């Protein structure tokens, strides 16, 4: 999508610190890390968010599975043996600021309690 920040990162028009890439998925370091390890895992195909995933779209189920599998693979490779978290924010109430589906992979330290008001 033309004016989408993450589509520009996929195309290399905006620089990023890439940590993983395959035909369908890109993972790169978050520019404002909320934890010692904070990686964004995105589909190369523009999908607005988790709310826009649809069984009517041929590749969506495969991509959604690959995003989560990639999180596990990266967590293992990065040595997050004591645990980690994936988060996807959706629309305004969910705190989504970039409208291109992404999972935050967070770890490398004790993460905040979901009972608190902290997002991460
Ligand atoms: P969200 O608020 O869930 O939509 O997450 C968007 C994330 O993108 C935030 O954690 C930002 O820090 C991150 N972000 C914004 N611009 C960039 C960029 N150019 N490179 C890497 N991460 C970015
Ligand atoms: Zn996009």
GROMACS .gro file of N, CA and C and ligand atoms in nm:
model
  384
    1UNK      N    1   0.086  -0.120   0.000
    1UNK     CA    2   0.000   0.000   0.000
    1UNK      C    3   0.089   0.124   0.000
    2UNK      N    4   0.052   0.222  -0.079
    2UNK     CA    5   0.142   0.332  -0.114
    2UNK      C    6   0.198   0.410   0.006
    3UNK      N    7   0.113   0.455   0.094
    3UNK     CA    8   0.160   0.542   0.201
    3UNK      C    9   0.180   0.470   0.334
    4UNK      N   10   0.194   0.340   0.326
    4UNK     CA   11   0.207   0.262   0.450
    4UNK      C   12   0.355   0.252   0.491
    5UNK      N   13   0.384   0.291   0.614
    5UNK     CA   14   0.522   0.290   0.665
    5UNK      C   15   0.586   0.152   0.653
    6UNK      N   16   0.514   0.048   0.694
    6UNK     CA   17   0.575  -0.085   0.694
    6UNK      C   18   0.589  -0.140   0.552
    7UNK      N   19   0.499  -0.104   0.461
    7UNK     CA   20   0.520  -0.142   0.320
    7UNK      C   21   0.648  -0.077   0.267
    8UNK      N   22   0.675   0.045   0.310
    8UNK     CA   23   0.798   0.113   0.267
    8UNK      C   24   0.920   0.043   0.326
    9UNK      N   25   0.909  -0.006   0.448
    9UNK     CA   26   1.019  -0.083   0.509
    9UNK      C   27   1.040  -0.213   0.432
   10UNK      N   28   0.930  -0.280   0.396
   10UNK     CA   29   0.940  -0.404   0.316
   10UNK      C   30   1.016  -0.376   0.186
   11UNK      N   31   0.983  -0.264   0.121
   11UNK     CA   32   1.044  -0.232  -0.009
   11UNK      C   33   1.185  -0.175   0.005
   12UNK      N   34   1.226  -0.147   0.130
   12UNK     CA   35   1.359  -0.090   0.151
   12UNK      C   36   1.365   0.060   0.130
   13UNK      N   37   1.249   0.123   0.117
   13UNK     CA   38   1.246   0.269   0.098
   13UNK      C   39   1.272   0.343   0.230
   14UNK      N   40   1.245   0.274   0.341
   14UNK     CA   41   1.279   0.325   0.474
   14UNK      C   42   1.369   0.220   0.537
   15UNK      N   43   1.482   0.262   0.595
   15UNK     CA   44   1.576   0.163   0.650
   15UNK      C   45   1.521   0.095   0.775
   16UNK      N   46   1.566  -0.027   0.797
   16UNK     CA   47   1.530  -0.099   0.919
   16UNK      C   48   1.643  -0.196   0.950
   17UNK      N   49   1.647  -0.238   1.075
   17UNK     CA   50   1.746  -0.340   1.116
   17UNK      C   51   1.681  -0.475   1.105
   18UNK      N   52   1.697  -0.538   0.989
   18UNK     CA   53   1.630  -0.666   0.962
   18UNK      C   54   1.695  -0.779   1.041
   19UNK      N   55   1.612  -0.864   1.098
   19UNK     CA   56   1.667  -0.980   1.169
   19UNK      C   57   1.623  -1.111   1.105
   20UNK      N   58   1.519  -1.107   1.021
   20UNK     CA   59   1.473  -1.229   0.953
   20UNK      C   60   1.390  -1.188   0.831
   21UNK      N   61   1.401  -1.270   0.728
   21UNK     CA   62   1.321  -1.242   0.608
   21UNK      C   63   1.301  -1.371   0.530
   22UNK      N   64   1.180  -1.394   0.481
   22UNK     CA   65   1.157  -1.499   0.380
   22UNK      C   66   1.061  -1.444   0.276
   23UNK      N   67   1.005  -1.529   0.193
   23UNK     CA   68   0.920  -1.479   0.084
   23UNK      C   69   0.801  -1.399   0.134
   24UNK      N   70   0.748  -1.436   0.250
   24UNK     CA   71   0.622  -1.378   0.298
   24UNK      C   72   0.634  -1.289   0.421
   25UNK      N   73   0.744  -1.303   0.494
   25UNK     CA   74   0.756  -1.242   0.628
   25UNK      C   75   0.883  -1.158   0.637
   26UNK      N   76   0.874  -1.047   0.711
   26UNK     CA   77   0.993  -0.968   0.745
   26UNK      C   78   0.990  -0.940   0.895
   27UNK      N   79   1.105  -0.951   0.959
   27UNK     CA   80   1.117  -0.915   1.101
   27UNK      C   81   1.230  -0.815   1.115
   28UNK      N   82   1.205  -0.711   1.193
   28UNK     CA   83   1.306  -0.606   1.212
   28UNK      C   84   1.292  -0.548   1.352
   29UNK      N   85   1.399  -0.479   1.398
   29UNK     CA   86   1.399  -0.425   1.533
   29UNK      C   87   1.306  -0.305   1.543
   30UNK      N   88   1.229  -0.300   1.652
   30UNK     CA   89   1.144  -0.183   1.676
   30UNK      C   90   1.233  -0.062   1.705
   31UNK      N   91   1.196   0.051   1.646
   31UNK     CA   92   1.277   0.173   1.657
   31UNK      C   93   1.274   0.231   1.799
   32UNK      N   94   1.172   0.196   1.875
   32UNK     CA   95   1.158   0.246   2.013
   32UNK      C   96   1.131   0.128   2.105
   33UNK      N   97   1.235   0.050   2.133
   33UNK     CA   98   1.213  -0.077   2.205
   33UNK      C   99   1.150  -0.059   2.342
   34UNK      N  100   1.049  -0.144   2.368
   34UNK     CA  101   0.980  -0.141   2.498
   34UNK      C  102   1.032  -0.252   2.589
   35UNK      N  103   1.127  -0.330   2.539
   35UNK     CA  104   1.191  -0.435   2.619
   35UNK      C  105   1.330  -0.456   2.560
   36UNK      N  106   1.412  -0.531   2.633
   36UNK     CA  107   1.550  -0.553   2.587
   36UNK      C  108   1.549  -0.610   2.445
   37UNK      N  109   1.462  -0.706   2.421
   37UNK     CA  110   1.440  -0.756   2.284
   37UNK      C  111   1.301  -0.711   2.240
   38UNK      N  112   1.294  -0.639   2.129
   38UNK     CA  113   1.165  -0.593   2.077
   38UNK      C  114   1.173  -0.594   1.924
   39UNK      N  115   1.111  -0.696   1.867
   39UNK     CA  116   1.117  -0.716   1.723
   39UNK      C  117   0.975  -0.711   1.667
   40UNK      N  118   0.963  -0.652   1.551
   40UNK     CA  119   0.833  -0.650   1.482
   40UNK      C  120   0.835  -0.754   1.372
   41UNK      N  121   0.731  -0.835   1.368
   41UNK     CA  122   0.721  -0.941   1.267
   41UNK      C  123   0.599  -0.909   1.182
   42UNK      N  124   0.622  -0.891   1.053
   42UNK     CA  125   0.513  -0.843   0.967
   42UNK      C  126   0.503  -0.929   0.840
   43UNK      N  127   0.382  -0.935   0.782
   43UNK     CA  128   0.371  -0.996   0.650
   43UNK      C  129   0.419  -0.895   0.545
   44UNK      N  130   0.483  -0.943   0.440
   44UNK     CA  131   0.521  -0.852   0.331
   44UNK      C  132   0.398  -0.800   0.258
   45UNK      N  133   0.296  -0.885   0.253
   45UNK     CA  134   0.167  -0.844   0.196
   45UNK      C  135   0.100  -0.745   0.290
   46UNK      N  136   0.050  -0.635   0.239
   46UNK     CA  137  -0.020  -0.540   0.326
   46UNK      C  138  -0.154  -0.598   0.373
   47UNK      N  139  -0.167  -0.611   0.505
   47UNK     CA  140  -0.295  -0.646   0.569
   47UNK      C  141  -0.312  -0.543   0.680
   48UNK      N  142  -0.428  -0.481   0.690
   48UNK     CA  143  -0.445  -0.368   0.784
   48UNK      C  144  -0.413  -0.404   0.928
   49UNK      N  145  -0.461  -0.519   0.973
   49UNK     CA  146  -0.442  -0.559   1.112
   49UNK      C  147  -0.507  -0.694   1.133
   50UNK      N  148  -0.503  -0.744   1.256
   50UNK     CA  149  -0.561  -0.876   1.285
   50UNK      C  150  -0.711  -0.877   1.255
   51UNK      N  151  -0.774  -0.760   1.266
   51UNK     CA  152  -0.917  -0.748   1.235
   51UNK      C  153  -0.947  -0.769   1.087
   52UNK      N  154  -0.845  -0.754   1.003
   52UNK     CA  155  -0.865  -0.763   0.857
   52UNK      C  156  -0.832  -0.902   0.803
   53UNK      N  157  -0.788  -0.993   0.891
   53UNK     CA  158  -0.760  -1.129   0.844
   53UNK      C  159  -0.890  -1.197   0.806
   54UNK      N  160  -0.889  -1.267   0.693
   54UNK     CA  161  -1.013  -1.326   0.643
   54UNK      C  162  -0.987  -1.460   0.575
   55UNK      N  163  -1.073  -1.558   0.603
   55UNK     CA  164  -1.062  -1.688   0.535
   55UNK      C  165  -1.096  -1.675   0.386
   56UNK      N  166  -1.157  -1.563   0.347
   56UNK     CA  167  -1.188  -1.542   0.205
   56UNK      C  168  -1.065  -1.500   0.125
   57UNK      N  169  -0.960  -1.460   0.197
   57UNK     CA  170  -0.835  -1.421   0.129
   57UNK      C  171  -0.743  -1.542   0.127
   58UNK      N  172  -0.700  -1.586   0.009
   58UNK     CA  173  -0.630  -1.713  -0.005
   58UNK      C  174  -0.507  -1.731   0.085
   59UNK      N  175  -0.429  -1.626   0.105
   59UNK     CA  176  -0.301  -1.646   0.176
   59UNK      C  177  -0.307  -1.610   0.325
   60UNK      N  178  -0.420  -1.558   0.371
   60UNK     CA  179  -0.422  -1.502   0.506
   60UNK      C  180  -0.396  -1.605   0.616
   61UNK      N  181  -0.459  -1.720   0.608
   61UNK     CA  182  -0.442  -1.821   0.715
   61UNK      C  183  -0.296  -1.867   0.721
   62UNK      N  184  -0.239  -1.886   0.604
   62UNK     CA  185  -0.098  -1.930   0.597
   62UNK      C  186  -0.007  -1.821   0.657
   63UNK      N  187  -0.032  -1.697   0.621
   63UNK     CA  188   0.051  -1.587   0.671
   63UNK      C  189   0.037  -1.573   0.823
   64UNK      N  190  -0.087  -1.582   0.872
   64UNK     CA  191  -0.109  -1.567   1.017
   64UNK      C  192  -0.033  -1.677   1.092
   65UNK      N  193  -0.038  -1.798   1.041
   65UNK     CA  194   0.036  -1.907   1.103
   65UNK      C  195   0.186  -1.882   1.097
   66UNK      N  196   0.233  -1.837   0.982
   66UNK     CA  197   0.377  -1.812   0.965
   66UNK      C  198   0.428  -1.703   1.058
   67UNK      N  199   0.347  -1.601   1.082
   67UNK     CA  200   0.389  -1.493   1.171
   67UNK      C  201   0.416  -1.547   1.311
   68UNK      N  202   0.325  -1.630   1.360
   68UNK     CA  203   0.341  -1.684   1.495
   68UNK      C  204   0.454  -1.787   1.501
   69UNK      N  205   0.464  -1.869   1.396
   69UNK     CA  206   0.575  -1.965   1.392
   69UNK      C  207   0.710  -1.894   1.388
   70UNK      N  208   0.714  -1.782   1.315
   70UNK     CA  209   0.839  -1.704   1.306
   70UNK      C  210   0.875  -1.645   1.441
   71UNK      N  211   0.775  -1.601   1.516
   71UNK     CA  212   0.802  -1.549   1.650
   71UNK      C  213   0.871  -1.655   1.735
   72UNK      N  214   0.820  -1.776   1.732
   72UNK     CA  215   0.879  -1.885   1.810
   72UNK      C  216   1.021  -1.915   1.766
   73UNK      N  217   1.039  -1.917   1.634
   73UNK     CA  218   1.173  -1.946   1.579
   73UNK      C  219   1.273  -1.837   1.620
   74UNK      N  220   1.234  -1.712   1.609
   74UNK     CA  221   1.325  -1.603   1.647
   74UNK      C  222   1.352  -1.603   1.796
   75UNK      N  223   1.249  -1.628   1.876
   75UNK     CA  224   1.268  -1.632   2.021
   75UNK      C  225   1.371  -1.738   2.056
   76UNK      N  226   1.362  -1.852   1.990
   76UNK     CA  227   1.460  -1.959   2.014
   76UNK      C  228   1.599  -1.914   1.972
   77UNK      N  229   1.609  -1.858   1.851
   77UNK     CA  230   1.740  -1.816   1.799
   77UNK      C  231   1.803  -1.706   1.885
   78UNK      N  232   1.718  -1.621   1.941
   78UNK     CA  233   1.769  -1.510   2.022
   78UNK      C  234   1.795  -1.551   2.167
   79UNK      N  235   1.769  -1.678   2.195
   79UNK     CA  236   1.803  -1.731   2.328
   79UNK      C  237   1.707  -1.688   2.438
   80UNK      N  238   1.581  -1.663   2.401
   80UNK     CA  239   1.484  -1.618   2.503
   80UNK      C  240   1.428  -1.739   2.578
   81UNK      N  241   1.516  -1.810   2.645
   81UNK     CA  242   1.478  -1.939   2.703
   81UNK      C  243   1.388  -1.923   2.825
   82UNK      N  244   1.390  -1.806   2.889
   82UNK     CA  245   1.307  -1.787   3.008
   82UNK      C  246   1.168  -1.735   2.975
   83UNK      N  247   1.141  -1.713   2.846
   83UNK     CA  248   1.007  -1.671   2.807
   83UNK      C  249   1.006  -1.545   2.723
   84UNK      N  250   0.891  -1.519   2.667
   84UNK     CA  251   0.875  -1.406   2.576
   84UNK      C  252   0.726  -1.383   2.556
   85UNK      N  253   0.694  -1.280   2.479
   85UNK     CA  254   0.552  -1.247   2.457
   85UNK      C  255   0.535  -1.198   2.315
   86UNK      N  256   0.422  -1.234   2.253
   86UNK     CA  257   0.385  -1.167   2.128
   86UNK      C  258   0.256  -1.091   2.152
   87UNK      N  259   0.252  -0.973   2.093
   87UNK     CA  260   0.139  -0.882   2.110
   87UNK      C  261   0.103  -0.827   1.974
   88UNK      N  262  -0.026  -0.818   1.944
   88UNK     CA  263  -0.067  -0.742   1.826
   88UNK      C  264  -0.177  -0.646   1.868
   89UNK      N  265  -0.153  -0.519   1.844
   89UNK     CA  266  -0.249  -0.416   1.878
   89UNK      C  267  -0.344  -0.396   1.760
   90UNK      N  268  -0.472  -0.374   1.790
   90UNK     CA  269  -0.572  -0.363   1.684
   90UNK      C  270  -0.655  -0.236   1.702
   91UNK      N  271  -0.649  -0.153   1.598
   91UNK     CA  272  -0.731  -0.030   1.592
   91UNK      C  273  -0.710   0.060   1.715
   92UNK      N  274  -0.793   0.158   1.732
   92UNK     CA  275  -0.768   0.265   1.829
   92UNK      C  276  -0.765   0.213   1.973
   93UNK      N  277  -0.865   0.140   2.013
   93UNK     CA  278  -0.869   0.093   2.152
   93UNK      C  279  -0.755  -0.003   2.182
   94UNK      N  280  -0.707  -0.071   2.080
   94UNK     CA  281  -0.594  -0.163   2.099
   94UNK      C  282  -0.459  -0.094   2.094
   95UNK      N  283  -0.460   0.035   2.058
   95UNK     CA  284  -0.335   0.110   2.056
   95UNK      C  285  -0.253   0.090   1.930
   96UNK      N  286  -0.320   0.052   1.820
   96UNK     CA  287  -0.246   0.031   1.694
   96UNK      C  288  -0.211   0.165   1.633
   97UNK      N  289  -0.081   0.190   1.612
   97UNK     CA  290  -0.038   0.316   1.552
   97UNK      C  291   0.005   0.300   1.407
   98UNK      N  292   0.044   0.179   1.369
   98UNK     CA  293   0.079   0.153   1.228
   98UNK      C  294  -0.020   0.051   1.174
   99UNK      N  295  -0.095   0.094   1.073
   99UNK     CA  296  -0.205   0.011   1.022
   99UNK      C  297  -0.154  -0.085   0.914
  100UNK      N  298  -0.063  -0.171   0.957
  100UNK     CA  299  -0.013  -0.283   0.876
  100UNK      C  300   0.010  -0.393   0.980
  101UNK      N  301  -0.056  -0.505   0.964
  101UNK     CA  302  -0.049  -0.613   1.063
  101UNK      C  303   0.093  -0.638   1.111
  102UNK      N  304   0.112  -0.643   1.242
  102UNK     CA  305   0.244  -0.676   1.296
  102UNK      C  306   0.229  -0.737   1.434
  103UNK      N  307   0.321  -0.829   1.463
  103UNK     CA  308   0.332  -0.884   1.598
  103UNK      C  309   0.457  -0.825   1.661
  104UNK      N  310   0.443  -0.779   1.785
  104UNK     CA  311   0.559  -0.740   1.864
  104UNK      C  312   0.610  -0.867   1.932
  105UNK      N  313   0.738  -0.895   1.916
  105UNK     CA  314   0.802  -1.003   1.992
  105UNK      C  315   0.886  -0.935   2.100
  106UNK      N  316   0.851  -0.963   2.226
  106UNK     CA  317   0.913  -0.894   2.339
  106UNK      C  318   0.976  -0.995   2.433
  107UNK      N  319   1.094  -0.962   2.484
  107UNK     CA  320   1.159  -1.053   2.578
  107UNK      C  321   1.293  -1.000   2.623
  108UNK      N  322   1.371  -1.089   2.681
  108UNK     CA  323   1.504  -1.053   2.729
  108UNK      C  324   1.504  -0.993   2.868
  109UNK      N  325   1.388  -0.983   2.929
  109UNK     CA  326   1.375  -0.931   3.066
  109UNK      C  327   1.236  -0.970   3.117
  110UNK      N  328   1.212  -0.952   3.247
  110UNK     CA  329   1.079  -0.978   3.300
  110UNK      C  330   0.982  -0.874   3.245
  111UNK      N  331   0.878  -0.918   3.178
  111UNK     CA  332   0.783  -0.825   3.116
  111UNK      C  333   0.674  -0.786   3.216
  112UNK      N  334   0.610  -0.673   3.187
  112UNK     CA  335   0.505  -0.622   3.276
  112UNK      C  336   0.387  -0.716   3.288
  113UNK      N  337   0.316  -0.699   3.397
  113UNK     CA  338   0.197  -0.781   3.426
  113UNK      C  339   0.080  -0.729   3.343
  114UNK      N  340   0.006  -0.817   3.276
  114UNK     CA  341  -0.109  -0.776   3.197
  114UNK      C  342  -0.218  -0.711   3.283
  115UNK      N  343  -0.211  -0.736   3.413
  115UNK     CA  344  -0.309  -0.674   3.502
  115UNK      C  345  -0.285  -0.525   3.520
  116UNK      N  346  -0.165  -0.481   3.486
  116UNK     CA  347  -0.136  -0.338   3.501
  116UNK      C  348  -0.186  -0.265   3.378
  117UNK      N  349  -0.172  -0.134   3.380
  117UNK     CA  350  -0.216  -0.052   3.266
  117UNK      C  351  -0.110  -0.048   3.157
  118UNK      N  352   0.005  -0.109   3.184
  118UNK     CA  353   0.112  -0.106   3.084
  118UNK      C  354   0.073  -0.188   2.962
  119UNK      N  355   0.103  -0.137   2.845
  119UNK     CA  356   0.077  -0.213   2.722
  119UNK      C  357   0.177  -0.324   2.708
  120UNK      N  358   0.302  -0.296   2.739
  120UNK     CA  359   0.407  -0.396   2.723
  120UNK      C  360   0.472  -0.421   2.858
  121LIG     P1  361   0.173  -0.036   1.718
  121LIG     O1  362   0.169   0.084   1.807
  121LIG     O2  363   0.129  -0.163   1.782
  121LIG     O3  364   0.100  -0.009   1.587
  121LIG     O4  365   0.325  -0.060   1.684
  121LIG     C1  366   0.396   0.015   1.593
  121LIG     C2  367   0.541   0.003   1.630
  121LIG     O5  368   0.619   0.045   1.521
  121LIG     C3  369   0.583   0.088   1.751
  121LIG     O6  370   0.634   0.003   1.854
  121LIG     C4  371   0.692   0.180   1.694
  121LIG     O7  372   0.798   0.202   1.782
  121LIG     C5  373   0.737   0.102   1.570
  121LIG     N1  374   0.794   0.181   1.462
  121LIG     C6  375   0.746   0.296   1.410
  121LIG     N2  376   0.825   0.338   1.308
  121LIG     C7  377   0.925   0.247   1.298
  121LIG     C8  378   1.039   0.234   1.212
  121LIG     N3  379   1.068   0.323   1.116
  121LIG     N4  380   1.121   0.128   1.230
  121LIG     C9  381   1.096   0.038   1.327
  121LIG     N5  382   0.989   0.044   1.410
  121LIG    C10  383   0.905   0.147   1.396
  122LIG    ZN1  384   0.151  -0.186   0.453
   0.00000   0.00000   0.00000
